[in-house]
């Protein structure tokens, strides 16, 4: 695996690959099976797979969250090597945001979607995501780019970014990889205490409870109420949101129609760790 820390070095290396397909997997590192599933998907479809590892400061609205974000570049390199990833791009902040770069001057807006759910609780987050992904797309010019449905709203934002800015990139959205007990894999899981780790699968269980309630004919509000009650039986959780949206449009649903793809989205703090998850399904 080739490793690049500088934009110009990566661009030079990729110039030799212009006739080949390039698959791109952007990450913030502390890699787990969820990330590796994206690498594998890219390896299957492309001649060359590029993974980026960069903890992007402009998408963090909370400086403490940025500082404590898990980092383990040596282990990440080993994992990527074992998946036969071709190129790792791991830039520094100075490389991505050199002196004179003013992130606040380049703002991409996504409309209502950036003000709800994750956007409501992490103001500016999606602007930061839009900015870094645009920069990485412009540097790498991938044929295809791979994202996890674990970050469902982010997938929607990326789809909009590619459409609004006319990127000629095929997007692939891959299923959420879970631990055996249902907890969605996340770099942040490493921050959970042993006790919190035991409780964390309740988030997925809550999503399943809401799904079951909808299948039993509960209204959306009834199902949400039921889900909140279920999760908050454990006092260690602080719920930020539990909502039901249309999978295609991300609009909040007053009621759920049959044969419409919907997503139940949840974000909660478990002690001092923020976890998100979602469940996508169709009512039959
Ligand atoms: P992150 O490093 O958290 O920014 O994630 C990098 C990419 O991996 C994003 O597209 C995520 O949606 C995806 N990802 C993170 N966790 C999972 C998971 N458990 N299953 C599938 N994809 C994931």
Tab-separated table of C-alpha atoms and ligand atoms in Angstrom:
chain	number	residue	atom	x	y	z
A	1	UNK	CA	0.000	0.000	0.000
A	2	UNK	CA	1.251	3.442	-0.916
A	3	UNK	CA	0.853	6.080	1.780
A	4	UNK	CA	0.644	9.795	0.996
A	5	UNK	CA	0.476	12.720	3.381
A	6	UNK	CA	0.698	15.481	0.789
A	7	UNK	CA	-1.951	16.457	-1.744
A	8	UNK	CA	0.521	17.031	-4.586
A	9	UNK	CA	2.189	13.636	-4.091
A	10	UNK	CA	-1.176	11.877	-4.216
A	11	UNK	CA	-2.246	13.796	-7.322
A	12	UNK	CA	1.024	12.841	-9.044
A	13	UNK	CA	0.579	9.150	-8.209
A	14	UNK	CA	-3.034	9.153	-9.395
A	15	UNK	CA	-2.074	10.754	-12.720
A	16	UNK	CA	-0.590	7.421	-13.784
A	17	UNK	CA	-3.935	5.747	-13.124
A	18	UNK	CA	-6.180	7.948	-15.225
A	19	UNK	CA	-7.333	5.069	-17.479
A	20	UNK	CA	-8.248	2.980	-14.474
A	21	UNK	CA	-11.262	3.032	-12.212
A	22	UNK	CA	-10.630	4.528	-8.792
A	23	UNK	CA	-12.763	3.673	-5.764
A	24	UNK	CA	-12.636	6.108	-2.862
A	25	UNK	CA	-13.480	5.474	0.800
A	26	UNK	CA	-13.294	8.602	2.988
A	27	UNK	CA	-12.916	7.940	6.728
A	28	UNK	CA	-11.792	9.564	9.942
A	29	UNK	CA	-9.791	6.497	10.956
A	30	UNK	CA	-9.945	4.284	14.068
A	31	UNK	CA	-11.031	1.741	11.493
A	32	UNK	CA	-13.405	-1.132	12.195
A	33	UNK	CA	-15.315	-3.744	10.196
A	34	UNK	CA	-17.814	-1.098	9.017
A	35	UNK	CA	-15.029	0.846	7.287
A	36	UNK	CA	-13.452	-2.358	5.994
A	37	UNK	CA	-16.749	-3.407	4.395
A	38	UNK	CA	-16.521	-0.216	2.299
A	39	UNK	CA	-12.920	-0.996	1.327
A	40	UNK	CA	-13.997	-4.493	0.259
A	41	UNK	CA	-16.906	-3.115	-1.777
A	42	UNK	CA	-14.507	-0.733	-3.521
A	43	UNK	CA	-11.901	-3.449	-4.148
A	44	UNK	CA	-14.567	-5.546	-5.894
A	45	UNK	CA	-15.543	-2.833	-8.338
A	46	UNK	CA	-12.421	-0.798	-9.037
A	47	UNK	CA	-8.862	-1.177	-10.309
A	48	UNK	CA	-7.500	0.975	-7.491
A	49	UNK	CA	-8.886	1.734	-4.022
A	50	UNK	CA	-7.974	4.924	-2.169
A	51	UNK	CA	-8.855	5.286	1.506
A	52	UNK	CA	-8.479	8.643	3.239
A	53	UNK	CA	-8.005	9.040	6.966
A	54	UNK	CA	-8.534	12.562	8.148
A	55	UNK	CA	-10.244	13.826	11.300
A	56	UNK	CA	-11.722	16.914	9.698
A	57	UNK	CA	-11.911	19.807	12.196
A	58	UNK	CA	-14.465	21.808	10.184
A	59	UNK	CA	-17.163	19.192	10.742
A	60	UNK	CA	-16.804	19.223	14.538
A	61	UNK	CA	-18.933	21.821	16.281
A	62	UNK	CA	-17.562	20.749	19.667
A	63	UNK	CA	-13.822	21.114	20.277
A	64	UNK	CA	-13.805	18.541	23.088
A	65	UNK	CA	-15.362	15.984	20.731
A	66	UNK	CA	-12.591	16.706	18.199
A	67	UNK	CA	-9.823	16.310	20.790
A	68	UNK	CA	-11.102	13.031	22.164
A	69	UNK	CA	-11.951	11.498	18.760
A	70	UNK	CA	-10.100	8.117	18.675
A	71	UNK	CA	-6.963	7.979	16.515
A	72	UNK	CA	-4.810	4.934	15.786
A	73	UNK	CA	-2.991	5.335	12.497
A	74	UNK	CA	-0.577	2.396	12.953
A	75	UNK	CA	-3.371	-0.108	13.508
A	76	UNK	CA	-5.375	1.483	10.673
A	77	UNK	CA	-2.427	0.969	8.298
A	78	UNK	CA	-2.208	-2.687	9.267
A	79	UNK	CA	-5.942	-3.209	8.698
A	80	UNK	CA	-5.817	-1.478	5.307
A	81	UNK	CA	-2.766	-3.533	4.295
A	82	UNK	CA	-4.568	-6.727	5.201
A	83	UNK	CA	-7.480	-5.682	2.940
A	84	UNK	CA	-5.003	-4.925	0.108
A	85	UNK	CA	-6.077	-1.308	-0.028
A	86	UNK	CA	-3.913	0.316	-2.725
A	87	UNK	CA	-3.477	3.851	-1.440
A	88	UNK	CA	-3.882	5.567	1.919
A	89	UNK	CA	-4.157	9.340	1.971
A	90	UNK	CA	-3.575	10.704	5.481
A	91	UNK	CA	-3.091	14.467	5.237
A	92	UNK	CA	-2.315	16.929	8.015
A	93	UNK	CA	-4.523	19.914	8.880
A	94	UNK	CA	-1.958	22.246	7.290
A	95	UNK	CA	-2.195	20.253	4.081
A	96	UNK	CA	-6.004	20.351	3.897
A	97	UNK	CA	-6.469	23.861	5.280
A	98	UNK	CA	-3.261	25.749	4.511
A	99	UNK	CA	-2.629	29.248	5.785
A	100	UNK	CA	-4.964	31.674	4.082
A	101	UNK	CA	-7.741	29.107	3.669
A	102	UNK	CA	-10.892	30.410	5.294
A	103	UNK	CA	-13.367	27.563	5.621
A	104	UNK	CA	-16.116	30.010	6.594
A	105	UNK	CA	-15.878	31.674	3.170
A	106	UNK	CA	-16.696	28.461	1.337
A	107	UNK	CA	-20.053	27.305	2.582
A	108	UNK	CA	-22.203	24.814	0.754
A	109	UNK	CA	-25.808	24.869	1.889
A	110	UNK	CA	-28.076	21.873	1.679
A	111	UNK	CA	-31.416	23.444	2.622
A	112	UNK	CA	-33.773	22.119	5.298
A	113	UNK	CA	-31.878	18.828	5.566
A	114	UNK	CA	-28.953	20.585	7.270
A	115	UNK	CA	-31.228	21.957	10.000
A	116	UNK	CA	-32.889	18.729	11.145
A	117	UNK	CA	-31.727	15.669	13.130
A	118	UNK	CA	-27.899	15.669	13.046
A	119	UNK	CA	-27.942	19.180	11.603
A	120	UNK	CA	-30.035	20.507	14.492
A	121	UNK	CA	-27.741	19.071	17.153
A	122	UNK	CA	-24.459	19.651	15.303
A	123	UNK	CA	-24.766	23.090	13.695
A	124	UNK	CA	-22.325	23.504	10.816
A	125	UNK	CA	-21.520	19.778	10.748
A	126	UNK	CA	-22.812	19.140	7.242
A	127	UNK	CA	-21.117	22.240	5.847
A	128	UNK	CA	-17.849	20.808	7.151
A	129	UNK	CA	-18.647	17.425	5.631
A	130	UNK	CA	-19.583	19.033	2.301
A	131	UNK	CA	-16.367	21.041	2.258
A	132	UNK	CA	-13.975	18.186	3.038
A	133	UNK	CA	-15.689	15.709	0.722
A	134	UNK	CA	-15.642	18.253	-2.127
A	135	UNK	CA	-11.940	18.847	-1.559
A	136	UNK	CA	-11.209	15.120	-1.482
A	137	UNK	CA	-13.309	14.497	-4.610
A	138	UNK	CA	-11.411	17.267	-6.419
A	139	UNK	CA	-8.042	15.837	-5.365
A	140	UNK	CA	-8.811	12.175	-6.087
A	141	UNK	CA	-11.358	12.321	-8.949
A	142	UNK	CA	-12.737	8.912	-8.011
A	143	UNK	CA	-14.881	6.849	-10.362
A	144	UNK	CA	-16.927	5.650	-7.405
A	145	UNK	CA	-17.168	6.694	-3.757
A	146	UNK	CA	-18.351	4.551	-0.865
A	147	UNK	CA	-20.325	5.648	2.193
A	148	UNK	CA	-22.047	3.785	5.019
A	149	UNK	CA	-25.788	3.902	5.616
A	150	UNK	CA	-24.919	4.090	9.317
A	151	UNK	CA	-24.636	7.847	8.646
A	152	UNK	CA	-27.881	7.997	6.719
A	153	UNK	CA	-28.309	11.765	6.681
A	154	UNK	CA	-24.718	12.133	5.507
A	155	UNK	CA	-25.522	9.826	2.547
A	156	UNK	CA	-28.398	12.142	1.644
A	157	UNK	CA	-26.099	15.188	1.914
A	158	UNK	CA	-23.442	13.552	-0.288
A	159	UNK	CA	-26.064	12.632	-2.887
A	160	UNK	CA	-27.127	16.280	-2.963
A	161	UNK	CA	-23.511	17.472	-3.126
A	162	UNK	CA	-22.754	15.252	-6.120
A	163	UNK	CA	-25.939	16.323	-7.878
A	164	UNK	CA	-25.723	20.075	-7.065
A	165	UNK	CA	-22.037	20.392	-7.980
A	166	UNK	CA	-22.271	18.033	-10.983
A	167	UNK	CA	-19.596	15.608	-9.839
A	168	UNK	CA	-19.297	12.676	-12.219
A	169	UNK	CA	-18.938	10.135	-9.443
A	170	UNK	CA	-20.990	7.019	-8.842
A	171	UNK	CA	-22.102	6.774	-5.239
A	172	UNK	CA	-22.407	3.532	-3.347
A	173	UNK	CA	-24.191	3.347	0.001
A	174	UNK	CA	-23.357	0.227	1.990
A	175	UNK	CA	-25.278	-1.480	4.807
A	176	UNK	CA	-24.514	-0.821	8.471
A	177	UNK	CA	-22.182	-3.397	9.985
A	178	UNK	CA	-23.144	-4.363	13.534
A	179	UNK	CA	-21.578	-6.114	16.480
A	180	UNK	CA	-23.123	-9.487	17.379
A	181	UNK	CA	-25.341	-7.787	19.969
A	182	UNK	CA	-26.680	-5.327	17.385
A	183	UNK	CA	-24.623	-2.260	18.294
A	184	UNK	CA	-23.700	-0.398	15.102
A	185	UNK	CA	-19.936	-0.354	14.734
A	186	UNK	CA	-18.492	3.098	15.274
A	187	UNK	CA	-15.085	4.539	16.061
A	188	UNK	CA	-16.739	6.199	19.038
A	189	UNK	CA	-17.608	2.803	20.582
A	190	UNK	CA	-13.965	2.654	21.724
A	191	UNK	CA	-14.746	5.542	24.088
A	192	UNK	CA	-17.449	3.575	25.950
A	193	UNK	CA	-16.721	2.293	29.451
A	194	UNK	CA	-17.320	-1.450	29.989
A	195	UNK	CA	-20.585	-0.648	31.713
A	196	UNK	CA	-21.735	1.693	28.937
A	197	UNK	CA	-20.745	-0.866	26.287
A	198	UNK	CA	-23.159	-3.340	27.918
A	199	UNK	CA	-26.000	-0.816	27.627
A	200	UNK	CA	-25.192	0.496	24.135
A	201	UNK	CA	-27.101	-2.233	22.185
A	202	UNK	CA	-30.314	-0.762	23.647
A	203	UNK	CA	-30.096	1.832	20.896
A	204	UNK	CA	-30.603	-0.801	18.197
A	205	UNK	CA	-33.202	-2.540	20.358
A	206	UNK	CA	-35.119	0.750	20.533
A	207	UNK	CA	-35.122	1.020	16.741
A	208	UNK	CA	-36.473	-2.532	16.526
A	209	UNK	CA	-39.178	-1.696	19.082
A	210	UNK	CA	-40.288	1.314	17.046
A	211	UNK	CA	-40.355	-0.811	13.894
A	212	UNK	CA	-42.454	-3.442	15.689
A	213	UNK	CA	-44.862	-0.797	16.982
A	214	UNK	CA	-45.354	0.577	13.448
A	215	UNK	CA	-45.924	-2.927	12.134
A	216	UNK	CA	-48.557	-3.427	14.825
A	217	UNK	CA	-50.401	-0.353	13.580
A	218	UNK	CA	-49.171	2.346	15.998
A	219	UNK	CA	-49.208	5.902	14.652
A	220	UNK	CA	-45.745	7.428	14.079
A	221	UNK	CA	-46.131	9.568	17.202
A	222	UNK	CA	-47.291	6.544	19.198
A	223	UNK	CA	-44.359	4.444	17.983
A	224	UNK	CA	-41.882	7.231	18.779
A	225	UNK	CA	-43.382	7.675	22.240
A	226	UNK	CA	-43.106	3.932	22.806
A	227	UNK	CA	-39.459	3.922	21.631
A	228	UNK	CA	-38.493	6.858	23.859
A	229	UNK	CA	-40.037	5.182	26.860
A	230	UNK	CA	-38.193	1.939	26.040
A	231	UNK	CA	-34.759	3.608	25.745
A	232	UNK	CA	-35.132	5.949	28.692
A	233	UNK	CA	-35.862	3.085	31.070
A	234	UNK	CA	-32.062	3.070	31.203
A	235	UNK	CA	-31.254	6.308	32.982
A	236	UNK	CA	-27.755	6.466	31.505
A	237	UNK	CA	-29.164	7.492	28.107
A	238	UNK	CA	-29.887	11.057	27.135
A	239	UNK	CA	-31.934	11.114	23.963
A	240	UNK	CA	-31.308	13.824	21.376
A	241	UNK	CA	-33.787	12.654	18.765
A	242	UNK	CA	-35.864	9.683	17.741
A	243	UNK	CA	-37.693	10.417	14.483
A	244	UNK	CA	-39.298	8.660	11.544
A	245	UNK	CA	-38.517	10.070	8.098
A	246	UNK	CA	-39.118	9.215	4.475
A	247	UNK	CA	-35.970	7.412	3.273
A	248	UNK	CA	-35.925	9.185	-0.113
A	249	UNK	CA	-36.749	12.755	0.956
A	250	UNK	CA	-35.839	12.829	4.629
A	251	UNK	CA	-39.183	14.491	5.414
A	252	UNK	CA	-40.697	13.806	8.819
A	253	UNK	CA	-43.655	11.473	8.506
A	254	UNK	CA	-47.022	12.166	10.130
A	255	UNK	CA	-48.127	8.688	9.155
A	256	UNK	CA	-46.492	5.704	7.518
A	257	UNK	CA	-47.853	4.390	4.216
A	258	UNK	CA	-47.396	0.796	3.120
A	259	UNK	CA	-44.674	0.090	0.548
A	260	UNK	CA	-42.813	3.320	1.319
A	261	UNK	CA	-39.224	3.101	2.481
A	262	UNK	CA	-38.867	4.796	5.841
A	263	UNK	CA	-35.993	5.376	8.233
A	264	UNK	CA	-36.135	5.474	12.011
A	265	UNK	CA	-33.272	7.698	13.148
A	266	UNK	CA	-31.891	7.983	16.660
A	267	UNK	CA	-29.117	9.921	18.393
A	268	UNK	CA	-28.376	9.619	22.094
A	269	UNK	CA	-25.649	10.287	24.571
A	270	UNK	CA	-24.606	7.318	26.632
A	271	UNK	CA	-22.759	8.923	29.539
A	272	UNK	CA	-20.238	11.087	27.644
A	273	UNK	CA	-20.329	9.333	24.264
A	274	UNK	CA	-22.676	10.354	21.457
A	275	UNK	CA	-24.046	7.456	19.401
A	276	UNK	CA	-26.271	7.445	16.309
A	277	UNK	CA	-28.064	4.677	14.504
A	278	UNK	CA	-30.962	4.116	12.129
A	279	UNK	CA	-33.168	1.403	10.727
A	280	UNK	CA	-34.504	1.460	7.174
A	281	UNK	CA	-37.489	-0.639	6.203
A	282	UNK	CA	-40.766	-0.795	4.303
A	283	UNK	CA	-44.116	-1.448	5.961
A	284	UNK	CA	-45.837	-4.354	4.205
B	1	LIG	P1	-16.205	7.791	9.788
B	1	LIG	O1	-14.785	7.322	9.909
B	1	LIG	O2	-17.006	7.573	11.023
B	1	LIG	O3	-16.318	9.184	9.212
B	1	LIG	O4	-16.870	6.845	8.709
B	1	LIG	C1	-16.334	6.692	7.426
B	1	LIG	C2	-17.334	5.950	6.572
B	1	LIG	O5	-17.584	4.667	7.146
B	1	LIG	C3	-18.688	6.677	6.489
B	1	LIG	O6	-19.202	6.554	5.172
B	1	LIG	C4	-19.521	5.906	7.469
B	1	LIG	O7	-20.900	5.954	7.194
B	1	LIG	C5	-18.982	4.496	7.284
B	1	LIG	N1	-19.278	3.674	8.474
B	1	LIG	C6	-19.043	3.978	9.771
B	1	LIG	N2	-19.516	3.013	10.583
B	1	LIG	C7	-20.077	2.076	9.774
B	1	LIG	C8	-20.740	0.830	10.005
B	1	LIG	N3	-20.934	0.362	11.227
B	1	LIG	N4	-21.172	0.137	8.939
B	1	LIG	C9	-20.995	0.607	7.667
B	1	LIG	N5	-20.372	1.771	7.387
B	1	LIG	C10	-19.921	2.499	8.417
